[in-house]
């Protein structure tokens, strides 16, 4: 069996509003879903404020460590949109009014009979040498520099930009998974599940507790890049659940709501 | 005017399931809301996988930088719950079966006629020298070591633990805010809003674009720790919106949707 290719990624969500609770982020979950389907492992997420130093430090830490970094937020036309400047500083290159982006935006505002103000021109700013990420929703492009993909924070625009980006990325072997809904809590399954994990080292078995207000249950997820590795671990988990049920029945524990 | 006290915090959400998209995190938004109300500034959030090295690095970076660090996840009884070990390693102290937590859990399982298995004993493990965080939902305590507050990932338990923690924290001057719903996009408001920000440096003015599928609008938020600073900036933003409306009417732009 050849070693599967692993491709890793991180996300950096930028914006005071995410840290003040005013906006509940929707882009992280969306990116996680899309990357999972594509065989790219999302390994870390950071959320930072609209502060240049915080953005620079985070993007430099993440771009050194992962194959791809995706950012959201801070590329609009207002004074608090400082992502283009901060990413430029992180790469040590000038932040310029990109000529192609200026034409794109200038033409669009001309067609709409609107003034191409200094604020609107801010949306054409990006690190020198960047490539564009198309924005079919509202024209102003995102940009790529090195392994960093800089996208909008508005979810509809983020999603459209990500759709444009995904076909251009290297992807790895997809992480496959199979989930088992287990009616017992982690206290019941902890020891036998650890034994199953030990017996199936080619899989990664996670257990995620749920609480319905009355009792705990668990979702058990078996992951592997090789389909053939999942089936035997899955069967072992199903046997474990049966064994726990029988033991509880034998002990006179009745099933509860 | 005396300098307001600033208290800062970070959150570290731990769990593969948050990065695979399987679970959409609910704890970050909740913590953000609670801290905002309490006068603690949430400055950074990280999400990392259930990997010891990633947890150690993140918690050490964050605890050095902020007054408080709150973690969620990975303190259950299964093999993938490695938060207690990782936090112990981050602090360079042994991870022990805490005697008080052992009594608490042992008594609870005895009352319920359930076996206190090795897996369940894992929930009593914490860095030597930790204090407990009470868990009124399901008994197994969280813990505090240094400025790091380690709590459960299940939202009901996280919230109950946070309720227990909040009255024990130092808090600062609350960041106050006032929001204006602006019917115009950021391209329209960018230049005048930058001027307002410049004229009111004691406030922090954020602008958050919305897209309804047809057109952009903006939520403008004025923040300051001093109530008196907000009113004049708020009035200036309202004047700006009026000015834009008049200019658009004069230019014959009709209001849309």
Tab-separated table of C-alpha atoms in Angstrom:
chain	number	residue	atom	x	y	z
A	1	UNK	CA	0.000	0.000	0.000
A	2	UNK	CA	1.491	3.348	-0.992
A	3	UNK	CA	1.561	6.174	1.507
A	4	UNK	CA	-1.391	8.481	0.892
A	5	UNK	CA	-0.624	12.114	0.083
A	6	UNK	CA	-1.532	14.431	2.948
A	7	UNK	CA	-2.377	18.045	2.159
A	8	UNK	CA	-2.899	20.378	5.117
A	9	UNK	CA	-4.590	23.726	5.559
A	10	UNK	CA	-5.398	26.373	8.141
A	11	UNK	CA	-7.986	29.100	8.272
A	12	UNK	CA	-7.554	32.620	9.596
A	13	UNK	CA	-10.843	34.443	10.177
A	14	UNK	CA	-10.251	38.164	10.587
A	15	UNK	CA	-12.672	40.537	12.266
A	16	UNK	CA	-13.534	42.273	15.536
A	17	UNK	CA	-17.174	41.342	14.982
A	18	UNK	CA	-16.377	37.615	15.313
A	19	UNK	CA	-14.730	38.180	18.696
A	20	UNK	CA	-17.426	40.477	20.061
A	21	UNK	CA	-20.111	37.856	19.489
A	22	UNK	CA	-21.934	40.274	17.183
A	23	UNK	CA	-21.400	38.011	14.180
A	24	UNK	CA	-21.432	34.237	14.511
A	25	UNK	CA	-18.929	32.948	11.982
A	26	UNK	CA	-20.322	30.838	9.158
A	27	UNK	CA	-17.203	30.519	7.036
A	28	UNK	CA	-15.199	28.156	9.237
A	29	UNK	CA	-17.822	25.410	9.133
A	30	UNK	CA	-18.299	25.867	5.400
A	31	UNK	CA	-14.566	25.681	4.698
A	32	UNK	CA	-14.266	22.613	6.933
A	33	UNK	CA	-16.999	20.845	4.953
A	34	UNK	CA	-15.537	21.746	1.553
A	35	UNK	CA	-11.969	20.793	2.475
A	36	UNK	CA	-13.053	17.471	3.959
A	37	UNK	CA	-14.792	16.547	0.704
A	38	UNK	CA	-11.687	17.553	-1.255
A	39	UNK	CA	-9.021	15.614	0.602
A	40	UNK	CA	-7.414	18.605	2.306
A	41	UNK	CA	-6.975	18.333	6.076
A	42	UNK	CA	-8.012	21.465	7.983
A	43	UNK	CA	-5.579	21.372	10.909
A	44	UNK	CA	-6.005	24.712	12.663
A	45	UNK	CA	-8.263	27.748	12.748
A	46	UNK	CA	-7.508	31.131	14.254
A	47	UNK	CA	-9.782	34.109	14.719
A	48	UNK	CA	-8.085	37.463	15.254
A	49	UNK	CA	-9.212	41.081	15.491
A	50	UNK	CA	-8.741	43.755	12.829
A	51	UNK	CA	-5.250	44.485	14.169
A	52	UNK	CA	-2.260	44.468	11.859
A	53	UNK	CA	0.162	42.888	14.293
A	54	UNK	CA	-2.223	40.052	15.147
A	55	UNK	CA	-2.920	39.320	11.470
A	56	UNK	CA	0.760	39.370	10.498
A	57	UNK	CA	1.774	37.048	13.285
A	58	UNK	CA	-1.021	34.576	12.627
A	59	UNK	CA	-0.582	34.447	8.863
A	60	UNK	CA	3.174	34.008	9.145
A	61	UNK	CA	2.815	31.220	11.707
A	62	UNK	CA	0.184	29.403	9.639
A	63	UNK	CA	1.706	29.768	6.164
A	64	UNK	CA	4.980	28.302	7.420
A	65	UNK	CA	3.245	25.301	8.903
A	66	UNK	CA	0.515	24.258	6.450
A	67	UNK	CA	0.225	23.731	2.700
A	68	UNK	CA	-2.595	26.258	2.355
A	69	UNK	CA	-3.933	29.151	4.419
A	70	UNK	CA	-7.393	30.579	3.786
A	71	UNK	CA	-8.376	33.919	5.253
A	72	UNK	CA	-11.789	35.558	5.526
A	73	UNK	CA	-12.671	39.168	6.149
A	74	UNK	CA	-11.203	42.639	6.072
A	75	UNK	CA	-10.895	43.186	2.310
A	76	UNK	CA	-13.701	45.737	1.889
A	77	UNK	CA	-13.462	49.499	1.288
A	78	UNK	CA	-13.736	50.841	4.840
A	79	UNK	CA	-11.002	52.058	7.182
A	80	UNK	CA	-11.213	48.918	9.318
A	81	UNK	CA	-10.454	46.690	6.310
A	82	UNK	CA	-6.746	46.201	6.836
A	83	UNK	CA	-6.235	42.651	5.603
A	84	UNK	CA	-4.518	43.606	2.299
A	85	UNK	CA	-2.033	45.839	4.138
A	86	UNK	CA	-1.395	43.258	6.823
A	87	UNK	CA	-0.829	40.378	4.384
A	88	UNK	CA	1.522	42.594	2.359
A	89	UNK	CA	3.469	43.356	5.517
A	90	UNK	CA	3.548	39.664	6.419
A	91	UNK	CA	5.150	38.898	3.035
A	92	UNK	CA	7.359	42.004	3.113
A	93	UNK	CA	6.032	43.368	-0.175
A	94	UNK	CA	4.318	46.682	-1.008
A	95	UNK	CA	0.534	46.876	-0.900
A	96	UNK	CA	-0.463	48.377	-4.252
A	97	UNK	CA	-3.577	49.340	-6.183
A	98	UNK	CA	-3.436	46.341	-8.516
A	99	UNK	CA	-3.846	47.638	-12.107
A	100	UNK	CA	-6.086	44.753	-13.237
A	101	UNK	CA	-8.309	45.114	-10.193
A	102	UNK	CA	-8.489	48.878	-10.789
A	103	UNK	CA	-9.733	48.281	-14.373
A	104	UNK	CA	-12.187	45.629	-13.267
A	105	UNK	CA	-13.701	47.860	-10.576
A	106	UNK	CA	-13.419	51.077	-12.599
A	107	UNK	CA	-15.320	49.501	-15.502
A	108	UNK	CA	-17.982	48.117	-13.216
A	109	UNK	CA	-18.663	51.462	-11.495
A	110	UNK	CA	-18.618	53.251	-14.883
A	111	UNK	CA	-21.244	50.831	-16.236
A	112	UNK	CA	-23.370	51.490	-13.174
A	113	UNK	CA	-22.866	55.259	-13.420
A	114	UNK	CA	-21.292	55.356	-9.956
A	115	UNK	CA	-18.242	57.265	-8.829
A	116	UNK	CA	-15.053	55.203	-8.358
A	117	UNK	CA	-14.242	56.769	-5.011
A	118	UNK	CA	-11.027	56.467	-3.033
A	119	UNK	CA	-12.834	54.109	-0.650
A	120	UNK	CA	-13.908	51.857	-3.538
A	121	UNK	CA	-10.350	51.914	-4.876
A	122	UNK	CA	-9.262	50.357	-1.564
A	123	UNK	CA	-10.850	47.139	-2.818
A	124	UNK	CA	-8.234	46.998	-5.589
A	125	UNK	CA	-5.381	47.010	-3.093
A	126	UNK	CA	-3.369	43.833	-2.659
A	127	UNK	CA	0.217	42.702	-2.152
A	128	UNK	CA	2.344	43.293	-5.229
A	129	UNK	CA	2.576	40.082	-7.241
A	130	UNK	CA	-0.755	38.621	-6.096
A	131	UNK	CA	-3.066	36.669	-8.372
A	132	UNK	CA	-6.794	37.429	-8.294
A	133	UNK	CA	-9.547	35.273	-6.869
A	134	UNK	CA	-12.685	35.929	-8.928
A	135	UNK	CA	-15.696	37.397	-7.138
A	136	UNK	CA	-18.826	36.669	-9.187
A	137	UNK	CA	-21.051	38.213	-6.499
A	138	UNK	CA	-19.696	41.740	-6.181
A	139	UNK	CA	-16.667	42.002	-8.522
A	140	UNK	CA	-13.969	43.118	-6.044
A	141	UNK	CA	-11.490	40.240	-6.212
A	142	UNK	CA	-9.802	38.305	-3.460
A	143	UNK	CA	-6.148	37.475	-3.943
A	144	UNK	CA	-3.533	34.738	-3.624
A	145	UNK	CA	0.035	35.322	-2.554
A	146	UNK	CA	2.318	32.380	-1.882
A	147	UNK	CA	0.155	29.743	-0.245
A	148	UNK	CA	-2.260	32.282	1.300
A	149	UNK	CA	-5.763	32.689	-0.161
A	150	UNK	CA	-7.384	35.942	0.942
A	151	UNK	CA	-11.170	36.008	0.661
A	152	UNK	CA	-14.128	38.099	1.742
A	153	UNK	CA	-15.924	37.721	5.078
A	154	UNK	CA	-19.496	38.000	3.769
A	155	UNK	CA	-20.488	34.319	3.563
A	156	UNK	CA	-22.007	34.464	0.064
A	157	UNK	CA	-18.832	36.054	-1.297
A	158	UNK	CA	-16.513	33.773	0.704
A	159	UNK	CA	-18.325	30.735	-0.665
A	160	UNK	CA	-18.216	31.989	-4.263
A	161	UNK	CA	-14.496	32.759	-3.968
A	162	UNK	CA	-13.825	29.354	-2.438
A	163	UNK	CA	-15.681	27.709	-5.339
A	164	UNK	CA	-13.298	29.539	-7.680
A	165	UNK	CA	-10.239	28.489	-5.678
A	166	UNK	CA	-10.917	24.808	-5.027
A	167	UNK	CA	-10.271	23.450	-8.558
A	168	UNK	CA	-6.816	25.096	-8.506
A	169	UNK	CA	-5.574	23.338	-5.352
A	170	UNK	CA	-3.531	20.196	-4.914
A	171	UNK	CA	-5.587	17.719	-2.968
A	172	UNK	CA	-4.630	14.599	-1.083
A	173	UNK	CA	-6.180	11.267	-0.303
A	174	UNK	CA	-9.641	11.976	1.082
A	175	UNK	CA	-10.195	11.142	4.711
A	176	UNK	CA	-13.111	8.726	4.708
A	177	UNK	CA	-15.340	8.295	7.709
A	178	UNK	CA	-18.227	6.258	8.992
A	179	UNK	CA	-20.313	7.275	11.991
A	180	UNK	CA	-22.145	5.114	14.514
A	181	UNK	CA	-24.809	6.594	16.721
A	182	UNK	CA	-24.239	5.046	20.144
A	183	UNK	CA	-26.971	5.286	22.790
A	184	UNK	CA	-24.457	5.062	25.649
A	185	UNK	CA	-22.291	7.750	27.185
A	186	UNK	CA	-18.531	7.939	27.025
A	187	UNK	CA	-18.169	6.446	30.505
A	188	UNK	CA	-19.658	3.202	29.212
A	189	UNK	CA	-17.682	3.029	26.001
A	190	UNK	CA	-14.359	4.515	27.110
A	191	UNK	CA	-12.439	1.328	27.929
A	192	UNK	CA	-13.683	-0.945	25.097
A	193	UNK	CA	-13.384	1.857	22.534
A	194	UNK	CA	-9.765	2.464	23.539
A	195	UNK	CA	-9.134	-1.266	22.954
A	196	UNK	CA	-10.744	-1.056	19.507
A	197	UNK	CA	-8.609	1.967	18.613
A	198	UNK	CA	-5.511	0.036	19.710
A	199	UNK	CA	-6.498	-2.964	17.596
A	200	UNK	CA	-7.135	-0.776	14.524
A	201	UNK	CA	-4.204	1.646	14.459
A	202	UNK	CA	-4.745	2.406	10.753
A	203	UNK	CA	-7.965	4.199	11.726
A	204	UNK	CA	-8.593	7.255	13.871
A	205	UNK	CA	-11.619	6.735	16.104
A	206	UNK	CA	-13.265	9.777	17.646
A	207	UNK	CA	-16.115	9.881	20.111
A	208	UNK	CA	-18.345	12.937	20.424
A	209	UNK	CA	-20.661	13.202	23.401
A	210	UNK	CA	-24.170	14.589	23.097
A	211	UNK	CA	-26.400	15.651	25.954
A	212	UNK	CA	-30.146	15.913	25.438
A	213	UNK	CA	-30.873	17.459	28.850
A	214	UNK	CA	-31.528	14.026	30.357
A	215	UNK	CA	-28.771	11.693	29.337
A	216	UNK	CA	-25.556	11.453	27.376
A	217	UNK	CA	-25.163	9.556	24.143
A	218	UNK	CA	-22.203	9.441	21.784
A	219	UNK	CA	-21.462	9.678	18.125
A	220	UNK	CA	-18.529	7.449	17.288
A	221	UNK	CA	-16.661	8.289	14.092
A	222	UNK	CA	-14.149	5.980	12.433
A	223	UNK	CA	-11.791	7.689	10.006
A	224	UNK	CA	-9.198	6.350	7.575
A	225	UNK	CA	-7.943	7.218	4.137
A	226	UNK	CA	-8.378	3.588	3.097
A	227	UNK	CA	-11.961	2.318	2.843
A	228	UNK	CA	-10.852	-1.241	3.627
A	229	UNK	CA	-9.533	-0.156	7.028
A	230	UNK	CA	-12.862	1.241	8.151
A	231	UNK	CA	-15.092	-1.836	7.842
A	232	UNK	CA	-13.428	-4.060	10.494
A	233	UNK	CA	-13.234	-1.177	13.012
A	234	UNK	CA	-16.868	-0.337	12.303
A	235	UNK	CA	-17.891	-3.957	12.932
A	236	UNK	CA	-15.934	-3.955	16.201
A	237	UNK	CA	-17.730	-0.806	17.356
A	238	UNK	CA	-21.110	-2.348	16.561
A	239	UNK	CA	-20.155	-5.474	18.546
A	240	UNK	CA	-19.087	-3.251	21.440
A	241	UNK	CA	-22.485	-1.520	21.515
A	242	UNK	CA	-24.241	-4.915	21.512
A	243	UNK	CA	-22.011	-6.117	24.350
A	244	UNK	CA	-22.798	-3.039	26.444
A	245	UNK	CA	-26.531	-3.497	25.825
A	246	UNK	CA	-26.379	-7.135	26.917
A	247	UNK	CA	-24.332	-6.276	30.006
A	248	UNK	CA	-26.810	-3.564	30.992
A	249	UNK	CA	-29.775	-5.881	30.471
A	250	UNK	CA	-28.058	-8.554	32.537
A	251	UNK	CA	-27.447	-5.988	35.295
A	252	UNK	CA	-31.124	-5.039	35.214
A	253	UNK	CA	-30.501	-1.513	33.911
A	254	UNK	CA	-33.556	-0.569	31.930
A	255	UNK	CA	-33.246	1.480	28.785
A	256	UNK	CA	-34.127	5.084	29.533
A	257	UNK	CA	-35.976	7.631	27.368
B	1	UNK	CA	-10.581	60.697	32.812
B	2	UNK	CA	-8.797	57.695	34.294
B	3	UNK	CA	-7.490	54.977	32.039
B	4	UNK	CA	-9.976	52.128	31.945
B	5	UNK	CA	-8.789	48.693	33.028
B	6	UNK	CA	-8.440	46.316	30.086
B	7	UNK	CA	-8.758	42.582	30.732
B	8	UNK	CA	-7.999	40.279	27.801
B	9	UNK	CA	-8.831	36.678	27.031
B	10	UNK	CA	-8.393	33.992	24.406
B	11	UNK	CA	-10.257	30.818	23.655
B	12	UNK	CA	-8.807	27.490	22.578
B	13	UNK	CA	-11.400	25.077	21.185
B	14	UNK	CA	-10.007	21.548	21.040
B	15	UNK	CA	-11.378	18.785	18.845
B	16	UNK	CA	-10.981	17.015	15.504
B	17	UNK	CA	-14.756	17.194	15.053
B	18	UNK	CA	-14.645	21.017	14.847
B	19	UNK	CA	-12.072	20.875	12.047
B	20	UNK	CA	-13.800	18.126	10.076
B	21	UNK	CA	-16.992	20.167	9.859
B	22	UNK	CA	-18.861	17.388	11.660
B	23	UNK	CA	-19.611	19.625	14.629
B	24	UNK	CA	-20.303	23.329	14.187
B	25	UNK	CA	-18.860	25.006	17.266
B	26	UNK	CA	-21.332	26.719	19.569
B	27	UNK	CA	-19.000	27.596	22.416
B	28	UNK	CA	-16.995	30.358	20.762
B	29	UNK	CA	-20.044	32.541	20.104
B	30	UNK	CA	-21.384	31.891	23.597
B	31	UNK	CA	-18.086	32.788	25.255
B	32	UNK	CA	-17.821	35.928	23.091
B	33	UNK	CA	-21.268	37.061	24.240
B	34	UNK	CA	-20.606	36.366	27.924
B	35	UNK	CA	-17.172	38.028	27.949
B	36	UNK	CA	-18.464	41.123	26.151
B	37	UNK	CA	-21.147	41.575	28.807
B	38	UNK	CA	-18.534	41.155	31.528
B	39	UNK	CA	-15.908	43.634	30.395
B	40	UNK	CA	-13.359	41.040	29.268
B	41	UNK	CA	-12.000	41.498	25.735
B	42	UNK	CA	-11.858	38.292	23.711
B	43	UNK	CA	-8.809	38.929	21.543
B	44	UNK	CA	-8.091	35.632	19.835
B	45	UNK	CA	-9.604	32.216	19.213
B	46	UNK	CA	-7.830	29.091	18.052
B	47	UNK	CA	-9.259	25.732	17.075
B	48	UNK	CA	-6.856	22.799	17.108
B	49	UNK	CA	-7.151	19.041	16.670
B	50	UNK	CA	-6.884	16.430	19.423
B	51	UNK	CA	-3.094	16.428	19.081
B	52	UNK	CA	-0.874	16.958	22.106
B	53	UNK	CA	1.741	19.058	20.360
B	54	UNK	CA	-0.847	21.400	18.823
B	55	UNK	CA	-2.617	21.873	22.162
B	56	UNK	CA	0.607	22.514	24.077
B	57	UNK	CA	1.845	25.082	21.593
B	58	UNK	CA	-1.451	26.937	21.431
B	59	UNK	CA	-2.063	27.048	25.181
B	60	UNK	CA	1.481	28.216	25.897
B	61	UNK	CA	1.263	30.959	23.264
B	62	UNK	CA	-2.118	32.164	24.495
B	63	UNK	CA	-1.534	32.020	28.247
B	64	UNK	CA	1.614	34.136	27.879
B	65	UNK	CA	-0.237	36.774	25.908
B	66	UNK	CA	-3.668	37.176	27.523
B	67	UNK	CA	-5.047	37.522	31.035
B	68	UNK	CA	-7.306	34.493	30.698
B	69	UNK	CA	-7.447	31.449	28.437
B	70	UNK	CA	-10.602	29.360	28.171
B	71	UNK	CA	-10.478	25.921	26.585
B	72	UNK	CA	-13.308	23.672	25.444
B	73	UNK	CA	-13.278	19.972	24.719
B	74	UNK	CA	-11.229	16.836	25.250
B	75	UNK	CA	-11.839	16.237	28.971
B	76	UNK	CA	-14.096	13.197	28.686
B	77	UNK	CA	-13.308	9.536	29.416
B	78	UNK	CA	-12.338	8.257	25.956
B	79	UNK	CA	-8.905	7.651	24.453
B	80	UNK	CA	-9.146	10.769	22.261
B	81	UNK	CA	-9.659	13.012	25.308
B	82	UNK	CA	-6.115	14.240	25.790
B	83	UNK	CA	-6.654	17.796	27.018
B	84	UNK	CA	-5.734	17.106	30.678
B	85	UNK	CA	-2.455	15.449	29.648
B	86	UNK	CA	-1.646	18.182	27.156
B	87	UNK	CA	-2.331	21.038	29.571
B	88	UNK	CA	-0.212	19.287	32.219
B	89	UNK	CA	2.619	18.999	29.705
B	90	UNK	CA	2.203	22.671	28.765
B	91	UNK	CA	2.665	23.621	32.440
B	92	UNK	CA	5.383	21.010	33.014
B	93	UNK	CA	3.511	19.332	35.880
B	94	UNK	CA	2.343	15.729	36.302
B	95	UNK	CA	-1.180	14.804	35.191
B	96	UNK	CA	-2.697	13.034	38.192
B	97	UNK	CA	-5.955	11.421	39.247
B	98	UNK	CA	-7.057	14.315	41.458
B	99	UNK	CA	-8.144	12.852	44.837
B	100	UNK	CA	-11.126	15.209	45.254
B	101	UNK	CA	-12.338	14.533	41.741
B	102	UNK	CA	-11.921	10.785	42.352
B	103	UNK	CA	-14.160	11.025	45.462
B	104	UNK	CA	-16.711	13.159	43.681
B	105	UNK	CA	-16.989	10.776	40.732
B	106	UNK	CA	-16.619	7.608	42.831
B	107	UNK	CA	-19.502	8.691	45.089
B	108	UNK	CA	-21.668	9.610	42.109
B	109	UNK	CA	-21.196	6.256	40.392
B	110	UNK	CA	-21.700	4.394	43.701
B	111	UNK	CA	-25.025	6.209	44.238
B	112	UNK	CA	-26.091	5.237	40.735
B	113	UNK	CA	-24.929	1.642	41.189
B	114	UNK	CA	-22.502	1.960	38.295
B	115	UNK	CA	-18.959	0.691	38.061
B	116	UNK	CA	-16.241	3.356	38.413
B	117	UNK	CA	-14.262	2.072	35.441
B	118	UNK	CA	-10.766	3.050	34.385
B	119	UNK	CA	-12.304	5.071	31.551
B	120	UNK	CA	-14.510	6.999	33.981
B	121	UNK	CA	-11.501	7.606	36.224
B	122	UNK	CA	-9.896	9.445	33.298
B	123	UNK	CA	-12.372	12.248	34.000
B	124	UNK	CA	-10.670	12.821	37.377
B	125	UNK	CA	-7.310	13.439	35.724
B	126	UNK	CA	-5.926	16.968	35.758
B	127	UNK	CA	-2.618	18.798	36.201
B	128	UNK	CA	-1.305	18.533	39.764
B	129	UNK	CA	-2.258	21.665	41.683
B	130	UNK	CA	-5.384	22.486	39.671
B	131	UNK	CA	-8.569	23.869	41.183
B	132	UNK	CA	-11.906	22.397	40.126
B	133	UNK	CA	-14.547	24.040	37.958
B	134	UNK	CA	-17.922	22.715	39.137
B	135	UNK	CA	-20.007	20.743	36.641
B	136	UNK	CA	-23.648	20.785	37.771
B	137	UNK	CA	-24.735	18.919	34.625
B	138	UNK	CA	-22.685	15.741	34.766
B	139	UNK	CA	-20.396	15.986	37.837
B	140	UNK	CA	-16.976	15.504	36.183
B	141	UNK	CA	-15.232	18.799	36.952
B	142	UNK	CA	-13.283	21.105	34.696
B	143	UNK	CA	-10.128	22.628	36.112
B	144	UNK	CA	-8.118	25.824	36.438
B	145	UNK	CA	-4.335	25.983	36.370
B	146	UNK	CA	-2.597	29.340	36.261
B	147	UNK	CA	-4.714	31.551	34.016
B	148	UNK	CA	-6.082	28.622	31.981
B	149	UNK	CA	-9.706	27.496	32.449
B	150	UNK	CA	-10.303	24.021	31.060
B	151	UNK	CA	-13.935	23.208	30.323
B	152	UNK	CA	-16.029	20.610	28.532
B	153	UNK	CA	-16.912	20.726	24.841
B	154	UNK	CA	-20.572	19.720	25.157
B	155	UNK	CA	-22.278	23.131	24.991
B	156	UNK	CA	-24.624	22.604	27.960
B	157	UNK	CA	-21.673	21.620	30.153
B	158	UNK	CA	-19.403	24.348	28.789
B	159	UNK	CA	-22.055	26.952	29.554
B	160	UNK	CA	-22.675	25.642	33.074
B	161	UNK	CA	-18.938	25.612	33.808
B	162	UNK	CA	-18.560	29.139	32.418
B	163	UNK	CA	-21.398	30.297	34.683
B	164	UNK	CA	-19.414	28.914	37.614
B	165	UNK	CA	-16.219	30.593	36.474
B	166	UNK	CA	-17.393	34.092	35.572
B	167	UNK	CA	-17.987	35.457	39.104
B	168	UNK	CA	-14.393	34.512	40.019
B	169	UNK	CA	-12.720	36.568	37.269
B	170	UNK	CA	-11.292	40.067	37.293
B	171	UNK	CA	-13.191	42.142	34.813
B	172	UNK	CA	-12.397	45.444	33.158
B	173	UNK	CA	-14.291	48.427	31.887
B	174	UNK	CA	-17.043	47.099	29.666
B	175	UNK	CA	-16.751	47.886	25.993
B	176	UNK	CA	-19.977	49.690	25.141
B	177	UNK	CA	-21.382	49.757	21.655
B	178	UNK	CA	-24.150	51.212	19.579
B	179	UNK	CA	-25.121	49.891	16.169
B	180	UNK	CA	-26.603	51.741	13.198
B	181	UNK	CA	-28.239	49.818	10.398
B	182	UNK	CA	-27.100	51.530	7.210
B	183	UNK	CA	-28.944	50.845	3.931
B	184	UNK	CA	-25.850	51.618	1.838
B	185	UNK	CA	-22.880	49.434	1.000
B	186	UNK	CA	-19.325	49.967	2.147
B	187	UNK	CA	-18.352	51.596	-1.157
B	188	UNK	CA	-20.736	54.462	-0.378
B	189	UNK	CA	-19.761	54.923	3.253
B	190	UNK	CA	-16.028	54.148	3.088
B	191	UNK	CA	-14.610	57.666	2.714
B	192	UNK	CA	-16.978	59.581	5.044
B	193	UNK	CA	-16.834	56.826	7.680
B	194	UNK	CA	-13.029	56.950	7.686
B	195	UNK	CA	-13.303	60.698	8.318
B	196	UNK	CA	-15.705	60.095	11.229
B	197	UNK	CA	-13.330	57.531	12.719
B	198	UNK	CA	-10.486	60.037	12.438
B	199	UNK	CA	-12.559	62.750	14.138
B	200	UNK	CA	-13.539	60.395	16.987
B	201	UNK	CA	-10.323	58.582	17.890
B	202	UNK	CA	-11.656	57.657	21.342
B	203	UNK	CA	-14.117	55.286	19.607
B	204	UNK	CA	-13.556	52.246	17.471
B	205	UNK	CA	-15.925	52.218	14.510
B	206	UNK	CA	-16.491	48.956	12.672
B	207	UNK	CA	-18.486	48.361	9.547
B	208	UNK	CA	-19.926	44.958	8.727
B	209	UNK	CA	-21.277	44.325	5.245
B	210	UNK	CA	-24.399	42.252	4.660
B	211	UNK	CA	-25.532	40.862	1.337
B	212	UNK	CA	-29.165	39.859	0.854
B	213	UNK	CA	-28.645	38.277	-2.561
B	214	UNK	CA	-29.553	41.557	-4.299
B	215	UNK	CA	-27.650	44.373	-2.668
B	216	UNK	CA	-25.185	45.173	0.068
B	217	UNK	CA	-26.040	47.031	3.243
B	218	UNK	CA	-23.884	47.667	6.292
B	219	UNK	CA	-24.094	47.466	10.021
B	220	UNK	CA	-21.987	50.204	11.538
B	221	UNK	CA	-20.911	49.664	15.139
B	222	UNK	CA	-19.435	52.364	17.344
B	223	UNK	CA	-17.512	51.095	20.360
B	224	UNK	CA	-15.968	52.840	23.345
B	225	UNK	CA	-15.529	52.168	27.026
B	226	UNK	CA	-16.910	55.612	27.801
B	227	UNK	CA	-20.609	56.171	27.063
B	228	UNK	CA	-20.037	59.882	26.495
B	229	UNK	CA	-17.683	59.157	23.612
B	230	UNK	CA	-20.258	57.154	21.683
B	231	UNK	CA	-23.048	59.756	21.292
B	232	UNK	CA	-21.202	62.302	19.105
B	233	UNK	CA	-19.791	59.587	16.822
B	234	UNK	CA	-23.259	58.034	16.570
B	235	UNK	CA	-24.753	61.399	15.583
B	236	UNK	CA	-22.044	61.867	12.946
B	237	UNK	CA	-22.831	58.445	11.455
B	238	UNK	CA	-26.528	59.303	11.271
B	239	UNK	CA	-25.708	62.593	9.536
B	240	UNK	CA	-23.498	60.701	7.097
B	241	UNK	CA	-26.360	58.351	6.162
B	242	UNK	CA	-28.675	61.334	5.602
B	243	UNK	CA	-26.050	63.014	3.415
B	244	UNK	CA	-25.628	59.892	1.284
B	245	UNK	CA	-29.406	59.594	0.871
B	246	UNK	CA	-29.683	63.224	-0.251
B	247	UNK	CA	-26.769	62.857	-2.655
B	248	UNK	CA	-28.302	59.738	-4.186
B	249	UNK	CA	-31.688	61.407	-4.540
B	250	UNK	CA	-30.043	64.442	-6.161
B	251	UNK	CA	-28.225	62.106	-8.581
B	252	UNK	CA	-31.521	60.444	-9.447
B	253	UNK	CA	-30.553	57.064	-7.944
B	254	UNK	CA	-33.774	55.435	-6.858
B	255	UNK	CA	-33.901	53.440	-3.683
B	256	UNK	CA	-33.724	49.716	-4.523
B	257	UNK	CA	-35.335	46.644	-2.942
